[in-house]
Amino acid sequence: MSNSVIDDLELMQAIACRDCQAFKQLYDRYAPRIGSYLLKLLKQPEWVDEAVNDTMLAVWQNADRFDPARGCLLTWLFGIAHHKGLKMLRQTGRFRAERSFDTLPPTVLDDTDPQENLPQATTPHNPEHTVLGWELGQSLLWALDQLSPEHRAVIDLTFAQDRSYPEVATIVGCPVNTVKTRVFHARKKLAYWLAQRGHVISATTEEVSL
Amino acid sequence: MTPDAGRDIEALLPWYANGTLDPAEIAVVEQYLDQYPACRVELEQCRALADLIETHDMTTWQPAPDAFDRLMADVNQLEAALIAAPVLVPTRAVSSLWQQILEWLRHAPSPVRWTLAVESLAVMALVLVVVVLLPSPLPMDPGYETLSNSEKPTVTTGQQMRVVFDDQMRVGELQTLLGGIGGRIVAGPTALGIYTVAVANGDSAKGALDRAVAVLRAHPHVRLVEPLVR
């Protein structure tokens, strides 16, 4: 196979025929994106190498099972990566711990005093908090970290990877309505966690109440 | 509009914001937003969250320089394991069962052994009578052939290769091509359009495979050919 740019279908056909050069092309094309997704899911950089390796090994073994009629290659790859990532979390015992943390009192949906149940922000709150900037970025990363892997996955796939909801459902392996519900709750939780640090999610104003 | 229908439409807002809804869904959402302007706040929050994540979530991962080499080492190990995997031989289980029967007979009392021997002889005699006396089966109409009743059995023991043909390949052309290399399609097409073609074992199986690969690769309507390591 030549080194010229070839489309995903040709690439997968060649890999199914055990073409190592095509496999390298696929790796170079998609491994960074898969790895970045897994890094957000796993939160442990040292696990990402192994998870990407496992994902790509599964691609090599199952290349002939890829069916372009059922979705694009990236969706298929994300699906494998998601499965490998969750498997790794389960094996390391982190999945349950994170899940229980994420399902702490449904603070955004009831009247419980949030200060009683949530970790305190490490930075002092300030009504004139700068909405943009490093501090907001740190708060966002912190808020994303508070989400369960399942909620983090649907948020990333929807807002960072720009996947459609049927694609998200395919990747995480659940019904589309579950995806919609997860995104809804994850958004509310993110808004709530950010509010705890004095940030409000709004494109136009800081006064919008969440 | 019912509250449930409204909730269903509001649930689509994140994907309206990321531009992945289909035209029909977009029309429904836009109509809803016109009717209920308050929902625009929800939409703005979705867009703001997307912007926030794009701007601040800079989590990226790059593979280590030797990552692909390590991956290929795993691939090679996997392939080697597949080649070296012992072939399951069912006769082993059978022989084990046979040995158990012999062992049981060895320890069985003599009258039991004699009884079993006589019964076995009677059964064999009955089978012989049935076979000899029954009329021969009706001759098969030579003009009738089913798909599962081909003259030659499918080649499954020969060297195999994976092949991708292009859309221009015609059936007659394919038959001629495969006939020329003594090959048969034994699997496929997969969803990716890949066929597995086997060539019969000859005196030099490897030579036959190499020749077949060369012939197929030279054909203008064959896009990919890769021998399968077996």
Coordinates of C-alpha atoms in Angstrom, one line a residue:
Chain A
M1 CA 0.0 0.0 0.0
S2 CA 1.3 3.4 -0.9
N3 CA 1.9 6.2 1.6
S4 CA -0.5 8.5 -0.1
V5 CA -3.5 9.6 1.8
I6 CA -6.2 7.0 1.5
D7 CA -9.7 7.0 2.9
D8 CA -10.8 5.2 6.0
L9 CA -12.5 2.4 4.1
E10 CA -9.5 1.5 2.0
L11 CA -7.4 1.8 5.2
M12 CA -9.6 -0.7 7.0
Q13 CA -9.7 -3.1 4.0
A14 CA -5.9 -3.1 3.9
I15 CA -5.6 -3.6 7.7
A16 CA -8.1 -6.5 7.4
C17 CA -5.6 -7.9 4.8
R18 CA -2.8 -7.5 7.4
D19 CA -1.1 -4.5 5.8
C20 CA 1.2 -3.1 8.5
Q21 CA 1.8 0.2 6.6
A22 CA -2.0 0.8 6.5
F23 CA -2.1 0.1 10.2
K24 CA 0.6 2.6 10.8
Q25 CA -1.4 5.2 8.9
L26 CA -4.4 4.5 10.9
Y27 CA -2.4 4.7 14.1
D28 CA -0.9 8.1 13.2
R29 CA -4.3 9.4 12.0
Y30 CA -6.4 8.4 15.0
A31 CA -4.3 7.3 18.0
P32 CA -3.8 10.9 19.3
R33 CA -7.6 11.6 19.3
I34 CA -8.4 8.2 20.8
G35 CA -5.7 8.8 23.4
S36 CA -7.0 12.2 24.3
Y37 CA -10.5 10.8 24.7
L38 CA -9.1 8.0 26.9
L39 CA -7.1 10.5 29.0
K40 CA -10.3 12.3 29.8
L41 CA -12.1 9.1 30.6
L42 CA -9.4 7.5 32.7
K43 CA -7.7 10.6 34.1
Q44 CA -4.5 8.6 34.6
P45 CA -1.9 9.4 31.9
E46 CA 0.0 6.2 32.8
W47 CA -3.0 4.0 31.8
V48 CA -3.7 5.7 28.5
D49 CA -0.7 4.1 26.7
E50 CA -2.0 0.7 27.6
A51 CA -5.6 1.5 26.8
V52 CA -4.6 2.9 23.3
N53 CA -2.5 -0.1 22.7
D54 CA -5.4 -2.4 23.7
T55 CA -7.7 -0.5 21.4
M56 CA -5.4 -0.6 18.4
L57 CA -4.7 -4.3 19.0
A58 CA -8.5 -4.9 18.9
V59 CA -8.7 -2.9 15.7
W60 CA -6.0 -5.2 14.1
Q61 CA -7.8 -8.3 15.2
N62 CA -11.3 -7.1 14.2
A63 CA -10.6 -4.9 11.2
D64 CA -12.8 -7.1 9.0
R65 CA -15.7 -6.6 11.3
F66 CA -15.9 -2.9 10.7
D67 CA -19.0 -2.1 8.8
P68 CA -19.1 1.3 7.1
A69 CA -22.8 1.0 6.7
R70 CA -23.3 1.2 10.5
G71 CA -21.2 4.3 11.1
C72 CA -18.0 6.1 10.5
L73 CA -14.6 4.8 11.5
L74 CA -14.1 7.3 14.2
T75 CA -17.3 6.3 15.9
W76 CA -16.2 2.6 15.7
L77 CA -12.8 3.5 17.2
F78 CA -14.3 5.5 20.0
G79 CA -16.6 2.6 20.8
I80 CA -13.7 0.2 21.2
A81 CA -11.7 2.8 23.1
H82 CA -14.7 3.5 25.4
H83 CA -15.1 -0.2 26.1
K84 CA -11.4 -0.7 26.8
G85 CA -11.3 2.4 29.1
L86 CA -14.3 1.3 31.2
K87 CA -12.8 -2.2 31.4
M88 CA -9.6 -0.7 32.7
L89 CA -11.5 1.4 35.3
R90 CA -13.3 -1.7 36.5
Q91 CA -10.2 -3.7 36.7
T92 CA -8.5 -1.1 38.8
G93 CA -11.5 -0.6 41.0
R94 CA -11.8 3.1 40.1
F95 CA -15.1 2.8 38.3
R96 CA -17.2 2.1 41.3
A97 CA -15.5 4.7 43.4
E98 CA -16.0 7.4 40.8
R99 CA -19.6 6.3 40.2
S100 CA -20.5 6.6 43.9
F101 CA -18.9 10.0 44.0
D102 CA -20.8 11.2 41.0
T103 CA -24.1 10.0 42.4
L104 CA -23.7 11.8 45.7
P105 CA -26.8 13.7 46.7
P106 CA -28.6 15.0 43.6
T107 CA -27.7 18.5 44.5
V108 CA -28.7 20.1 41.4
L109 CA -32.1 18.6 41.5
D110 CA -33.2 19.2 45.1
D111 CA -33.1 21.9 47.7
T112 CA -30.2 20.5 49.8
D113 CA -27.7 23.1 50.8
P114 CA -24.9 22.5 48.4
Q115 CA -22.2 23.6 50.8
E116 CA -23.1 20.7 53.1
N117 CA -22.4 18.0 50.5
L118 CA -19.9 19.2 48.1
P119 CA -16.1 19.5 48.3
Q120 CA -15.2 23.1 49.0
A121 CA -13.5 25.0 46.3
T122 CA -9.8 25.5 46.9
T123 CA -9.9 29.1 45.7
P124 CA -11.8 31.9 47.5
H125 CA -15.1 32.8 45.9
N126 CA -15.5 36.2 44.5
P127 CA -18.6 37.8 42.9
E128 CA -16.4 39.5 40.4
H129 CA -14.7 36.4 39.5
T130 CA -13.1 36.4 36.1
V131 CA -15.1 34.3 33.8
L132 CA -12.4 33.7 31.3
G133 CA -8.9 32.7 32.1
W134 CA -6.7 30.2 33.7
E135 CA -8.8 29.9 36.9
L136 CA -11.9 29.1 34.9
G137 CA -10.0 26.5 33.0
Q138 CA -8.8 24.9 36.2
S139 CA -12.3 24.9 37.6
L140 CA -13.7 23.3 34.5
L141 CA -11.1 20.5 34.6
W142 CA -11.9 20.1 38.3
A143 CA -15.6 20.0 37.6
L144 CA -15.2 17.5 34.7
D145 CA -13.1 15.3 37.1
Q146 CA -16.0 15.2 39.5
L147 CA -18.3 13.6 36.9
S148 CA -18.6 9.8 36.6
P149 CA -16.8 8.2 33.6
E150 CA -20.2 7.7 32.0
H151 CA -21.1 11.4 32.4
R152 CA -17.7 12.6 31.4
A153 CA -17.8 10.4 28.3
V154 CA -21.1 11.8 27.0
I155 CA -20.0 15.4 27.7
D156 CA -16.7 14.9 25.9
L157 CA -18.3 13.1 22.9
T158 CA -21.0 15.7 22.5
F159 CA -19.2 19.0 23.3
A160 CA -15.6 18.3 22.4
Q161 CA -15.8 15.6 19.8
D162 CA -19.0 16.9 18.2
R163 CA -20.6 13.5 17.8
S164 CA -24.3 13.2 17.1
Y165 CA -26.5 11.6 19.8
P166 CA -26.9 8.3 17.8
E167 CA -23.2 8.1 17.5
V168 CA -22.7 8.8 21.2
A169 CA -25.2 6.0 21.9
T170 CA -23.3 3.6 19.6
I171 CA -20.0 4.5 21.3
V172 CA -21.1 4.1 24.9
G173 CA -23.4 1.2 24.0
C174 CA -26.7 2.5 25.4
P175 CA -30.1 3.7 24.1
V176 CA -30.3 7.2 22.7
N177 CA -32.7 8.3 25.4
T178 CA -30.1 7.3 28.0
V179 CA -27.6 9.4 26.3
K180 CA -29.9 12.4 26.3
T181 CA -30.6 11.9 30.0
R182 CA -27.0 11.5 30.9
V183 CA -26.0 14.7 29.0
F184 CA -28.8 16.6 30.7
H185 CA -27.7 15.5 34.2
A186 CA -24.0 15.9 33.4
R187 CA -24.6 19.4 32.2
K188 CA -26.6 20.3 35.3
K189 CA -23.9 18.8 37.5
L190 CA -21.1 20.6 35.7
A191 CA -23.0 23.9 36.0
Y192 CA -23.5 23.3 39.7
W193 CA -19.8 22.3 40.3
L194 CA -18.7 25.4 38.5
A195 CA -21.1 27.6 40.4
Q196 CA -19.5 26.3 43.6
R197 CA -16.4 27.9 42.4
G198 CA -18.1 31.1 41.4
H199 CA -18.4 30.5 37.7
V200 CA -21.6 30.7 35.7
I201 CA -21.9 29.0 32.3
S202 CA -23.3 31.6 30.0
A203 CA -22.2 32.9 26.7
T204 CA -23.6 36.4 27.2
T205 CA -24.1 37.2 30.8
E206 CA -23.0 36.0 34.2
E207 CA -26.4 36.6 35.6
V208 CA -28.1 33.6 34.1
S209 CA -29.2 31.4 36.9
L210 CA -28.6 27.7 36.7
Chain B
M1 CA -47.6 20.7 22.6
T2 CA -47.4 18.3 25.6
P3 CA -44.8 18.7 28.3
D4 CA -43.3 15.4 27.3
A5 CA -42.9 16.5 23.7
G6 CA -41.3 19.8 24.9
R7 CA -38.8 17.9 27.1
D8 CA -37.9 15.6 24.2
I9 CA -37.1 18.7 22.1
E10 CA -35.2 20.4 24.8
A11 CA -33.1 17.2 25.2
L12 CA -31.9 17.7 21.6
L13 CA -30.5 21.2 22.3
P14 CA -26.9 20.0 23.0
W15 CA -26.8 18.4 19.5
Y16 CA -28.5 21.4 18.0
A17 CA -25.7 23.4 19.4
N18 CA -23.0 21.1 18.0
G19 CA -24.6 21.0 14.6
T20 CA -25.2 17.2 14.3
L21 CA -29.0 17.1 14.1
D22 CA -30.7 16.1 10.9
P23 CA -32.7 18.8 9.0
A24 CA -36.0 17.5 10.2
E25 CA -34.9 17.7 13.8
I26 CA -33.4 21.1 13.3
A27 CA -36.7 22.4 12.0
V28 CA -38.6 21.0 15.0
V29 CA -36.1 22.5 17.4
E30 CA -36.2 25.9 15.7
Q31 CA -40.0 25.9 15.7
Y32 CA -39.9 25.1 19.4
L33 CA -37.5 27.9 20.1
D34 CA -39.7 30.4 18.3
Q35 CA -42.6 29.3 20.4
Y36 CA -40.8 29.2 23.7
P37 CA -38.1 31.9 23.7
A38 CA -37.2 31.0 27.3
C39 CA -35.6 27.9 26.0
R40 CA -33.0 29.9 24.2
V41 CA -31.3 30.4 27.6
E42 CA -30.8 26.6 27.7
L43 CA -29.4 26.6 24.2
E44 CA -27.0 29.4 25.0
Q45 CA -25.8 27.5 28.0
C46 CA -25.1 24.5 25.8
R47 CA -23.2 26.7 23.4
A48 CA -21.3 28.3 26.3
L49 CA -20.4 24.9 27.7
A50 CA -19.1 23.8 24.3
D51 CA -17.0 27.0 24.0
L52 CA -15.7 26.6 27.5
I53 CA -14.6 23.0 26.9
E54 CA -13.0 23.9 23.5
T55 CA -11.2 26.8 25.1
H56 CA -10.1 25.3 28.4
D57 CA -10.1 21.6 28.2
M58 CA -6.7 21.2 26.5
T59 CA -6.3 17.6 27.6
T60 CA -4.4 16.0 24.8
W61 CA -2.4 12.9 24.4
Q62 CA 0.4 12.1 22.0
P63 CA 1.9 8.6 21.6
A64 CA 5.5 8.0 22.7
P65 CA 7.9 7.8 19.8
D66 CA 8.2 4.0 20.2
A67 CA 4.5 3.4 20.9
F68 CA 3.8 2.0 17.5
D69 CA 6.8 -0.3 17.6
R70 CA 5.6 -1.7 20.9
L71 CA 2.2 -2.1 19.4
M72 CA 3.6 -4.0 16.5
A73 CA 5.6 -6.2 18.9
D74 CA 2.3 -7.1 20.5
V75 CA 0.7 -7.7 17.1
N76 CA 3.5 -10.0 16.1
Q77 CA 3.3 -11.9 19.4
L78 CA -0.5 -12.3 18.8
E79 CA 0.0 -13.5 15.2
A80 CA 2.7 -15.9 16.3
A81 CA 0.4 -17.3 19.0
L82 CA -2.3 -17.8 16.5
I83 CA 0.1 -19.8 14.2
A84 CA 1.5 -21.8 17.1
A85 CA -1.9 -22.5 18.7
P86 CA -2.4 -26.2 18.9
V87 CA -5.2 -27.6 16.6
L88 CA -8.0 -29.1 18.6
V89 CA -8.0 -32.8 17.8
P90 CA -11.3 -34.3 18.8
T91 CA -9.9 -37.8 18.5
R92 CA -8.0 -37.2 21.6
A93 CA -11.2 -37.0 23.6
V94 CA -12.5 -40.0 21.7
S95 CA -9.5 -42.0 22.5
S96 CA -9.7 -41.0 26.1
L97 CA -13.3 -42.2 26.2
W98 CA -12.3 -45.4 24.4
Q99 CA -9.5 -46.0 27.0
Q100 CA -12.0 -45.5 29.8
I101 CA -14.3 -48.1 28.2
L102 CA -11.5 -50.5 27.9
E103 CA -10.4 -49.9 31.4
W104 CA -14.0 -50.5 32.6
L105 CA -14.2 -53.7 30.6
R106 CA -10.9 -54.8 32.0
H107 CA -12.3 -54.5 35.5
A108 CA -15.8 -55.9 34.7
P109 CA -16.7 -59.4 35.8
S110 CA -16.2 -62.1 33.1
P111 CA -20.0 -62.9 32.6
V112 CA -20.7 -59.2 31.9
R113 CA -17.9 -59.1 29.3
W114 CA -19.3 -62.2 27.6
T115 CA -22.8 -60.8 27.5
L116 CA -21.6 -57.5 26.0
A117 CA -19.6 -59.4 23.4
V118 CA -22.6 -61.5 22.3
E119 CA -24.8 -58.4 22.2
S120 CA -22.3 -56.5 20.1
L121 CA -22.0 -59.4 17.6
A122 CA -25.8 -59.5 17.3
V123 CA -26.0 -55.7 16.6
M124 CA -23.3 -56.0 14.0
A125 CA -25.1 -58.9 12.3
L126 CA -28.3 -56.9 12.2
V127 CA -26.6 -53.9 10.6
L128 CA -25.1 -56.2 8.0
V129 CA -28.4 -57.7 7.1
V130 CA -30.0 -54.3 6.8
V131 CA -27.3 -53.0 4.6
V132 CA -27.2 -56.1 2.3
L133 CA -31.0 -56.6 2.0
L134 CA -32.2 -53.0 1.6
P135 CA -32.7 -51.9 -2.1
S136 CA -30.1 -49.5 -3.4
P137 CA -31.0 -45.8 -3.2
L138 CA -32.7 -44.2 -6.1
P139 CA -30.1 -42.9 -8.6
M140 CA -29.8 -39.1 -8.4
D141 CA -31.0 -37.2 -11.4
P142 CA -27.7 -36.0 -13.0
G143 CA -29.4 -32.9 -14.3
Y144 CA -30.3 -31.7 -10.8
E145 CA -27.8 -30.1 -8.5
T146 CA -28.2 -28.1 -5.4
L147 CA -25.9 -25.4 -4.2
S148 CA -24.7 -27.6 -1.4
N149 CA -24.2 -30.5 -3.8
S150 CA -21.3 -29.3 -5.9
E151 CA -19.1 -31.7 -7.6
K152 CA -16.0 -30.7 -5.9
P153 CA -15.9 -30.1 -2.1
T154 CA -15.1 -26.6 -1.0
V155 CA -11.3 -26.1 -0.6
T156 CA -10.8 -25.4 3.0
T157 CA -7.4 -26.9 3.6
G158 CA -5.4 -25.0 1.1
Q159 CA -3.4 -21.8 1.4
Q160 CA -5.6 -18.8 1.9
M161 CA -5.5 -15.2 1.1
R162 CA -7.7 -12.1 1.6
V163 CA -8.7 -10.3 -1.6
V164 CA -10.6 -7.1 -2.4
F165 CA -12.0 -6.7 -5.9
D166 CA -13.1 -3.4 -7.3
D167 CA -16.6 -2.6 -8.5
Q168 CA -15.7 -3.3 -12.1
M169 CA -15.1 -7.0 -11.6
R170 CA -17.6 -9.1 -13.5
V171 CA -18.7 -12.6 -12.4
G172 CA -17.4 -14.3 -15.5
E173 CA -14.1 -12.5 -15.2
L174 CA -13.9 -13.6 -11.6
Q175 CA -14.6 -17.2 -12.4
T176 CA -11.9 -17.2 -15.1
L177 CA -9.4 -15.6 -12.8
L178 CA -10.1 -18.0 -9.9
G179 CA -10.1 -21.0 -12.3
G180 CA -6.7 -19.9 -13.6
I181 CA -5.2 -20.1 -10.1
G182 CA -7.2 -23.2 -8.9
G183 CA -8.8 -21.0 -6.3
R184 CA -12.2 -20.9 -4.6
I185 CA -13.9 -18.3 -2.5
V186 CA -14.3 -19.8 0.9
A187 CA -15.6 -16.8 2.8
G188 CA -16.9 -13.3 2.3
P189 CA -17.6 -10.8 1.3
T190 CA -17.3 -9.2 4.7
A191 CA -18.9 -5.8 5.4
L192 CA -15.7 -4.3 4.1
G193 CA -15.9 -6.3 0.8
I194 CA -13.1 -8.7 1.7
Y195 CA -13.2 -12.3 0.3
T196 CA -11.1 -15.2 1.5
V197 CA -9.8 -17.2 -1.4
A198 CA -8.2 -20.6 -0.9
V199 CA -5.9 -22.4 -3.4
A200 CA -5.7 -26.1 -3.3
N201 CA -2.6 -27.7 -1.7
G202 CA -0.2 -29.1 -4.4
D203 CA 3.3 -30.4 -4.3
S204 CA 4.5 -26.9 -3.5
A205 CA 1.7 -25.2 -1.6
K206 CA 3.8 -22.1 -0.9
G207 CA 4.7 -21.9 -4.5
A208 CA 1.1 -22.2 -5.6
L209 CA 0.1 -19.5 -3.2
D210 CA 2.8 -17.1 -4.4
R211 CA 1.8 -17.7 -8.0
A212 CA -1.8 -17.1 -7.1
V213 CA -1.0 -13.9 -5.3
A214 CA 1.1 -12.7 -8.2
V215 CA -1.7 -13.5 -10.7
L216 CA -4.3 -11.8 -8.6
R217 CA -2.2 -8.7 -8.0
A218 CA -1.6 -8.3 -11.7
H219 CA -5.3 -8.2 -12.5
P220 CA -6.6 -4.7 -13.0
H221 CA -9.8 -5.3 -11.0
V222 CA -8.1 -6.7 -7.9
R223 CA -7.4 -4.0 -5.4
L224 CA -5.8 -5.9 -2.6
V225 CA -4.3 -9.3 -2.0
E226 CA -2.7 -10.5 1.1
P227 CA -1.8 -14.1 1.9
L228 CA -3.0 -15.4 5.2
V229 CA -0.4 -16.9 7.5
R230 CA -1.7 -20.3 8.6

